[in-house]
mmCIF file of C-alpha atoms in Angstrom:
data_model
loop_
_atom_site.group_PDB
_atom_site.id
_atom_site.type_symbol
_atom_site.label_atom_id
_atom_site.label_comp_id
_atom_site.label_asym_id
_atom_site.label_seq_id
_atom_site.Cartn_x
_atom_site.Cartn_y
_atom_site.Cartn_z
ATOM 1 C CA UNK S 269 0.000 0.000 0.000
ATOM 2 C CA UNK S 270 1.461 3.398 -0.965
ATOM 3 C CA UNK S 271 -0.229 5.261 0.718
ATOM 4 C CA UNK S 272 -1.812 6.916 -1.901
ATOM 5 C CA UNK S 273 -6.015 6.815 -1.986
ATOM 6 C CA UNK S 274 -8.146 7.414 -5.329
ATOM 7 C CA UNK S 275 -11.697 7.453 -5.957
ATOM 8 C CA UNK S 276 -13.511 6.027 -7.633
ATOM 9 C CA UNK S 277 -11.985 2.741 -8.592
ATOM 10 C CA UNK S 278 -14.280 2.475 -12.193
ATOM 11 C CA UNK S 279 -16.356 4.619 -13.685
ATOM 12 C CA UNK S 280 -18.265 4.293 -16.659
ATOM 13 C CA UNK S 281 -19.942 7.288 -18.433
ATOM 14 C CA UNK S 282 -21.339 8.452 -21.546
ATOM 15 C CA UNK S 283 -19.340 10.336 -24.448
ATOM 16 C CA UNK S 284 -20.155 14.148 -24.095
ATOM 17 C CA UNK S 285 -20.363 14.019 -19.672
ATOM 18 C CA UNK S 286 -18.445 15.553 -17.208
ATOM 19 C CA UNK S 287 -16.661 13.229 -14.395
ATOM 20 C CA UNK S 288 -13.949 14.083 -11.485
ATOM 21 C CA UNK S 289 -11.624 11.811 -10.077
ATOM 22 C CA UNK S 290 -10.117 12.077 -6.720
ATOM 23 C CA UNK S 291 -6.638 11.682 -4.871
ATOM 24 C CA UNK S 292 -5.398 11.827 -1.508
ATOM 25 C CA UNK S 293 -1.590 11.932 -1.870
ATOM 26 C CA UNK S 294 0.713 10.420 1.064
ATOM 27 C CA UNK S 295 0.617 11.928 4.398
ATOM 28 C CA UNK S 296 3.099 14.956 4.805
ATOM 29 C CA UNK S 297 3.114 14.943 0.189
ATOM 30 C CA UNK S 298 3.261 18.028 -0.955
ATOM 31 C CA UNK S 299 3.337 17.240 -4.489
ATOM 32 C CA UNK S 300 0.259 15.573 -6.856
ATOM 33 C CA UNK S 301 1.007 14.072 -10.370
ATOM 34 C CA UNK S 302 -1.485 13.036 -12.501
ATOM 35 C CA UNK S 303 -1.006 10.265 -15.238
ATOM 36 C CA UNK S 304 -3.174 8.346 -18.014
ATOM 37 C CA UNK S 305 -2.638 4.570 -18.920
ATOM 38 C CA UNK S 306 -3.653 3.626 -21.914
ATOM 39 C CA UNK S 307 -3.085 0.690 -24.312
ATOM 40 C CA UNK S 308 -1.784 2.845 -27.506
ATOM 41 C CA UNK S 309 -0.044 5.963 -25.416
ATOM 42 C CA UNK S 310 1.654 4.500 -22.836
ATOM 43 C CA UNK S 311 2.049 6.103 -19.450
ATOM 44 C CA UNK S 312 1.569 9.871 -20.209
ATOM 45 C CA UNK S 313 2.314 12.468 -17.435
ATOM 46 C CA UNK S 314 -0.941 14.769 -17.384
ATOM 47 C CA UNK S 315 0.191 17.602 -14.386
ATOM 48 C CA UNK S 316 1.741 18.703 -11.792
ATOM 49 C CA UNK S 317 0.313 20.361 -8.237
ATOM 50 C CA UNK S 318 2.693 21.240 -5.517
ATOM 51 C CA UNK S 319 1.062 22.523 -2.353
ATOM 52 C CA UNK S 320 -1.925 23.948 -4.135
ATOM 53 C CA UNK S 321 -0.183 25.577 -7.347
ATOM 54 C CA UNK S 322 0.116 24.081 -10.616
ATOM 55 C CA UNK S 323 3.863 23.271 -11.235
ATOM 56 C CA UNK S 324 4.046 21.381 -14.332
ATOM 57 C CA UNK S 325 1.958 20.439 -17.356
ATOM 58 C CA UNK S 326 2.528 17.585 -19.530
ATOM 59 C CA UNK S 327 0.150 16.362 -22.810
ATOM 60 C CA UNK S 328 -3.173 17.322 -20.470
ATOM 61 C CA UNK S 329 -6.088 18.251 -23.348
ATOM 62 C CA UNK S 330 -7.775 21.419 -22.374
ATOM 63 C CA UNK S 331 -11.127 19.504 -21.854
ATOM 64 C CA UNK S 332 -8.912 18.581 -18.790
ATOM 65 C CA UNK S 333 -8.425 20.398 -15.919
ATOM 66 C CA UNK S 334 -7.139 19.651 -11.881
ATOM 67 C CA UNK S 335 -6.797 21.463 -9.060
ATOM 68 C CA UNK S 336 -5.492 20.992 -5.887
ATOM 69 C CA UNK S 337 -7.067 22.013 -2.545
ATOM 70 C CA UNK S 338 -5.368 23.493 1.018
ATOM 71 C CA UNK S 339 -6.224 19.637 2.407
ATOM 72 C CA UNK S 340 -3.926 18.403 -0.006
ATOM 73 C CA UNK S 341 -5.675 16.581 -1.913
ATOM 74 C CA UNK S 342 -6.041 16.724 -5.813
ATOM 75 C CA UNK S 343 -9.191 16.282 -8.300
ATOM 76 C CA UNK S 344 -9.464 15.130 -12.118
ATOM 77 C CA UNK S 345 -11.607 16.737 -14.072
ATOM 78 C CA UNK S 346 -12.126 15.799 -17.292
ATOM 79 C CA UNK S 347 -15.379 17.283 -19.517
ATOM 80 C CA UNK S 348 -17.019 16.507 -23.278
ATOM 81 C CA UNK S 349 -15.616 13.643 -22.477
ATOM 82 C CA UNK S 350 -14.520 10.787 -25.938
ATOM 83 C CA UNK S 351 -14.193 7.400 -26.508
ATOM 84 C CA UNK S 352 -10.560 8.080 -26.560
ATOM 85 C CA UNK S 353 -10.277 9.290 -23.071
ATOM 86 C CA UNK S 354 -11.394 6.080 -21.662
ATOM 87 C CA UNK S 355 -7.900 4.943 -19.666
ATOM 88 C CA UNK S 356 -6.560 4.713 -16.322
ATOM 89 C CA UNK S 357 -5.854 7.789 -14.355
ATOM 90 C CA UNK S 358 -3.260 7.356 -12.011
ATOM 91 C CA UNK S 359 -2.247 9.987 -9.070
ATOM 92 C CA UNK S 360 1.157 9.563 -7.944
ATOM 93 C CA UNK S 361 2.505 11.994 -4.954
ATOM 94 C CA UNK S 362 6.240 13.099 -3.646
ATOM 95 C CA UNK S 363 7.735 14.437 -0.708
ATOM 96 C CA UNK S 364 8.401 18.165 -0.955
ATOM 97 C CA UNK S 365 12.121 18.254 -1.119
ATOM 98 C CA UNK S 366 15.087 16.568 -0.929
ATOM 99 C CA UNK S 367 14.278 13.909 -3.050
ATOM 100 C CA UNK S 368 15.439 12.577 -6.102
ATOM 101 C CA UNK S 369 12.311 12.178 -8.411
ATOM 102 C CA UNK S 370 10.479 8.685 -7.159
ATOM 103 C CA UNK S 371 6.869 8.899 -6.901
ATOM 104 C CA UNK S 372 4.140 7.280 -5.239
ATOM 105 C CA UNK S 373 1.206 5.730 -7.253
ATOM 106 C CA UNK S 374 -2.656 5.064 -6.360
ATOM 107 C CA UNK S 375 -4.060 2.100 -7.577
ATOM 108 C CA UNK S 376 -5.816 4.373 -10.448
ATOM 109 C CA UNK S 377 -8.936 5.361 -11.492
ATOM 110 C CA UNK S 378 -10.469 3.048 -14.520
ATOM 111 C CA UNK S 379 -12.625 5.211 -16.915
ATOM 112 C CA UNK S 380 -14.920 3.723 -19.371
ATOM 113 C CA UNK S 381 -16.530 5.853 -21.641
ATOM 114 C CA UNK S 382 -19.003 4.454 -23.847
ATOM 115 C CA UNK B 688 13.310 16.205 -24.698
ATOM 116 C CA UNK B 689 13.515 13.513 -22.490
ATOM 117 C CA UNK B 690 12.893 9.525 -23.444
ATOM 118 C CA UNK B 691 13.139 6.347 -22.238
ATOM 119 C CA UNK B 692 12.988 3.089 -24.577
ATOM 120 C CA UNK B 693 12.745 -0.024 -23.540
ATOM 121 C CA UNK B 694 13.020 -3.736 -24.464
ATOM 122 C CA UNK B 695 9.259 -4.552 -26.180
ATOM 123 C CA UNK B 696 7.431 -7.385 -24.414
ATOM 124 C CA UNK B 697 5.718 -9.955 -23.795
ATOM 125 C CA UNK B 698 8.957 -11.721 -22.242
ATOM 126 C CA UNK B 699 8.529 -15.329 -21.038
ATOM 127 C CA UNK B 700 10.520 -16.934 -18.796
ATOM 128 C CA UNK B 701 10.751 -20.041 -16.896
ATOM 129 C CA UNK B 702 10.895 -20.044 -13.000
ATOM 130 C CA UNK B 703 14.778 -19.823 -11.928
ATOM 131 C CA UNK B 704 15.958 -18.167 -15.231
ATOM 132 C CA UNK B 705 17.814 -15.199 -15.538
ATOM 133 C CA UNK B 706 15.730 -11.393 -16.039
ATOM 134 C CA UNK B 707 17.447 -8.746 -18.173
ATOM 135 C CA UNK B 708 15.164 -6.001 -19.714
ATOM 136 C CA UNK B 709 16.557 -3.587 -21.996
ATOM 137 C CA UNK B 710 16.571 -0.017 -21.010
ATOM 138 C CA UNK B 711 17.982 3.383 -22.848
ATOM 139 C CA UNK B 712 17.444 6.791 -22.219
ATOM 140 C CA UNK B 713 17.574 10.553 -23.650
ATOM 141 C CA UNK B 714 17.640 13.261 -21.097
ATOM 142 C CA UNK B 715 18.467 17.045 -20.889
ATOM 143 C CA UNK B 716 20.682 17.674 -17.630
ATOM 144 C CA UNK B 717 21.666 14.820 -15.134
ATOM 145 C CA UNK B 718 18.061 12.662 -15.227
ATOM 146 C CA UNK B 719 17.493 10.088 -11.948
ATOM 147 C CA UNK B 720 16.693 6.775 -13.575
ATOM 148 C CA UNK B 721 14.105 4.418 -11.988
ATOM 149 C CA UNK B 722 12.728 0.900 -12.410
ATOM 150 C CA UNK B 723 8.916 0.393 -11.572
ATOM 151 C CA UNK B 724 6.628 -2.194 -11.570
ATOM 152 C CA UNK B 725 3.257 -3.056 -12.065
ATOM 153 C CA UNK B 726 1.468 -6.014 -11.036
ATOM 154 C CA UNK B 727 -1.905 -7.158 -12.486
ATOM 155 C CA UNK B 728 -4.850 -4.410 -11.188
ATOM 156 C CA UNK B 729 -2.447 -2.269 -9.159
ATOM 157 C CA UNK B 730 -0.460 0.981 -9.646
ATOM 158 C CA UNK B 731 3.039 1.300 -10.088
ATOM 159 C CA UNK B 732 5.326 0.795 -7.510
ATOM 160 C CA UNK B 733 8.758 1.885 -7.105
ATOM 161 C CA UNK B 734 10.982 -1.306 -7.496
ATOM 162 C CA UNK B 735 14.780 0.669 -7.558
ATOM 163 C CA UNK B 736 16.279 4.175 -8.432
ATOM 164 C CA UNK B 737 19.916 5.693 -9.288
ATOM 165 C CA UNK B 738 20.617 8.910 -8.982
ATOM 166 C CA UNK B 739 24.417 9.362 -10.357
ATOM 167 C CA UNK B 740 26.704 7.438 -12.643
ATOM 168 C CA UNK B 741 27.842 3.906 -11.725
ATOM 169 C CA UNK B 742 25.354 3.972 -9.222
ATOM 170 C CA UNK B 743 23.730 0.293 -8.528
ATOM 171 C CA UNK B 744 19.786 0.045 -7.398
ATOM 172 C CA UNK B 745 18.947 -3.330 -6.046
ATOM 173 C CA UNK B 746 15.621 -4.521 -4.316
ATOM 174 C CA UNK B 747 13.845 -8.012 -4.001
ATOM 175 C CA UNK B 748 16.961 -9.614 -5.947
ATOM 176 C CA UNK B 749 16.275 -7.309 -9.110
ATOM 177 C CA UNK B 750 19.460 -4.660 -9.696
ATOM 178 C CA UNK B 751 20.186 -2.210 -12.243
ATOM 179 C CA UNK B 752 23.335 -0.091 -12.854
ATOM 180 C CA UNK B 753 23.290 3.661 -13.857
ATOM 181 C CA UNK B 754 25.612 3.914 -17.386
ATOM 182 C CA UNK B 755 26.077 6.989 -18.066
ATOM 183 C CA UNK B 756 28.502 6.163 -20.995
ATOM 184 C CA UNK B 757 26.037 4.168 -22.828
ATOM 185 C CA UNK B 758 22.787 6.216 -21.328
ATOM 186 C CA UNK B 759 21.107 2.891 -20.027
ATOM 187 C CA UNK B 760 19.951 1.232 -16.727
ATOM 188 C CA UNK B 761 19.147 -2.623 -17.854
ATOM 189 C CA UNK B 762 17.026 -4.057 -15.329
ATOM 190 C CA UNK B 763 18.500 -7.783 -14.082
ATOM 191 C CA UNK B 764 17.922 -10.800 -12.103
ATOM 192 C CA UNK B 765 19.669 -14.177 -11.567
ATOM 193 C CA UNK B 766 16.899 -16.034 -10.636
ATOM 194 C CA UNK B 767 12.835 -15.035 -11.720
ATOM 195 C CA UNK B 768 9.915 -16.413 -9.570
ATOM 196 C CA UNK B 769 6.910 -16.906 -10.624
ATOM 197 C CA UNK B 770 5.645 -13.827 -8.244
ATOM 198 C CA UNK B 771 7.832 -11.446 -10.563
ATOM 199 C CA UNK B 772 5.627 -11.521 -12.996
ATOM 200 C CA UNK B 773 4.090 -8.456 -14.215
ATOM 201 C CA UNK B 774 4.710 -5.163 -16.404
ATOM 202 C CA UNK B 775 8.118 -3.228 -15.583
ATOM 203 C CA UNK B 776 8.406 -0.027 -16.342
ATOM 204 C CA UNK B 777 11.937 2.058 -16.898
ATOM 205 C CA UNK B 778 11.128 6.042 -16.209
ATOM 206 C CA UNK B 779 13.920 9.044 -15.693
ATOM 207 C CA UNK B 780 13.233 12.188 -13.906
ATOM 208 C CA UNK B 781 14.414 15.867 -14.268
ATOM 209 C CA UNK B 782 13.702 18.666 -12.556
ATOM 210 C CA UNK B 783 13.229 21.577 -15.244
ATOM 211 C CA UNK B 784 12.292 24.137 -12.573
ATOM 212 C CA UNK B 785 12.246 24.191 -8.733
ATOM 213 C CA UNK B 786 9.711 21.688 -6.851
ATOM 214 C CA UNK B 787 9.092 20.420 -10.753
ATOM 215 C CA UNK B 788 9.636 16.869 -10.984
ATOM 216 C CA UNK B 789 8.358 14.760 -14.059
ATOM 217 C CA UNK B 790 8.357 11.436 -14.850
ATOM 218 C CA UNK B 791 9.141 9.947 -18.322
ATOM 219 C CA UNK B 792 8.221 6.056 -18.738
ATOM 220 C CA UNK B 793 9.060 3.647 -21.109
ATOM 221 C CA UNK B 794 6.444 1.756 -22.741
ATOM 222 C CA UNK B 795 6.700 -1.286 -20.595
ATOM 223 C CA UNK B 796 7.615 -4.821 -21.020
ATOM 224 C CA UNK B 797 5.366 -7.839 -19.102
ATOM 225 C CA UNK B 798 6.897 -10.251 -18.104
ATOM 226 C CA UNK B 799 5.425 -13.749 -17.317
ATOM 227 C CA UNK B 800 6.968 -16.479 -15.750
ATOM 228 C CA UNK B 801 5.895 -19.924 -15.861
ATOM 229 C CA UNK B 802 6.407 -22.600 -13.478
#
């Protein structure tokens, strides 16, 4: 167990709808990533929070958004949503410094959309 | 940019055989390089990490050494179980600006081990 908590564990929604996914990073984490598994892209890196500000931004669609709130924790949300988004979202969280890049995964988010 | 490519899969091994997966990299700056693993309906976890040239990561019998010369951090082991089977994933991480940390992951390679 990482430590790392995400809900819900599947979801399955409708092309066109609106969903958010949630993370609670590691206790004393600083730092939410957000990632999407899927079969033809790989592991893609989505975004970055760090103690409530966006830090980094990787190949996130702008039908995406996240946020992260003074608890901590992060949300997904994705909108007019497509067959092609359907993937696992994974949350990962780090320490806040001194470290040297590892991360700590959720077991993910599975998102059908049919 | 940054990119990490690794041996393709499916590999198939029998219990007690020796692991080695295949893994390059192309990185701006001085990346840390990182082995991770996923096993069947779970996240990743972190199986080993390097952070400097020649530098060895080793867990759970699995090692990998940090080449900077030849930019690659092949994942080994003398002796799979059937318990090691799963995806593994090679990844490198920079830090382009302060408290920015991202991951880049190789495709993955499963591996399944048979008794």
């Amino acid at each position: 167990d990482s430590g790392v908590t995400q809900t819900p564990k599947h979801l399955i929604t409708a092309t066109g709808q609106r969903v958010t996914l949630r993370c609670s990073p590691r206790s004393g984490d600083l730092s939410v990533y957000w990632y999407q598994q899927s079969l033809d892209q790989g592991l893609q890196f989505l975004i970055q929070y760090y103690n409530g500000e966006e830090r980094a931004k990787g190949n996130i669609l702008e039908r995406f958004s996240a946020q992260q709130f003074p608890d901590l924790h992060s949300e997904l949300n994705l909108s007019s949503l497509e067959l092609g988004d359907s993937a696992l979202y994974f949350c990962a969280s780090s320490p806040s410094d001194r470290y040297l890049g590892e991360q700590y995964f959720g077991p993910g988010t599975r998102l059908t959309v049919t | 940019g940054n990119s990490v490519t690794q041996m393709e899969g499916p590999v198939t091994l029998s219990e007690e055989a020796f692991l080695t997966i295949n893994c390059t990299y192309t990185a701006t700056g001085y990346p840390s390089l990182f082995w991770y693993v996923q096993y069947p309906g779970e996240g990743l976890q972190l199986l080993l990490k390097a952070t400097k040239a020649d530098d060895k990561g080793s867990n759970k019998g699995f090692e990998a050494t940090y080449r900077k010369e030849t930019t690659s951090f092949h994942l080994e082991k003398g002796s799979v179980q059937v318990s090691d089977s799963a995806v593994y994933f090679c990844a490198l991480s920079t830090a382009p600006g302060a408290g920015s940390y991202q991951l880049t992951f190789g495709k993955g390679t499963k591996l399944s081990v048979i008794p």
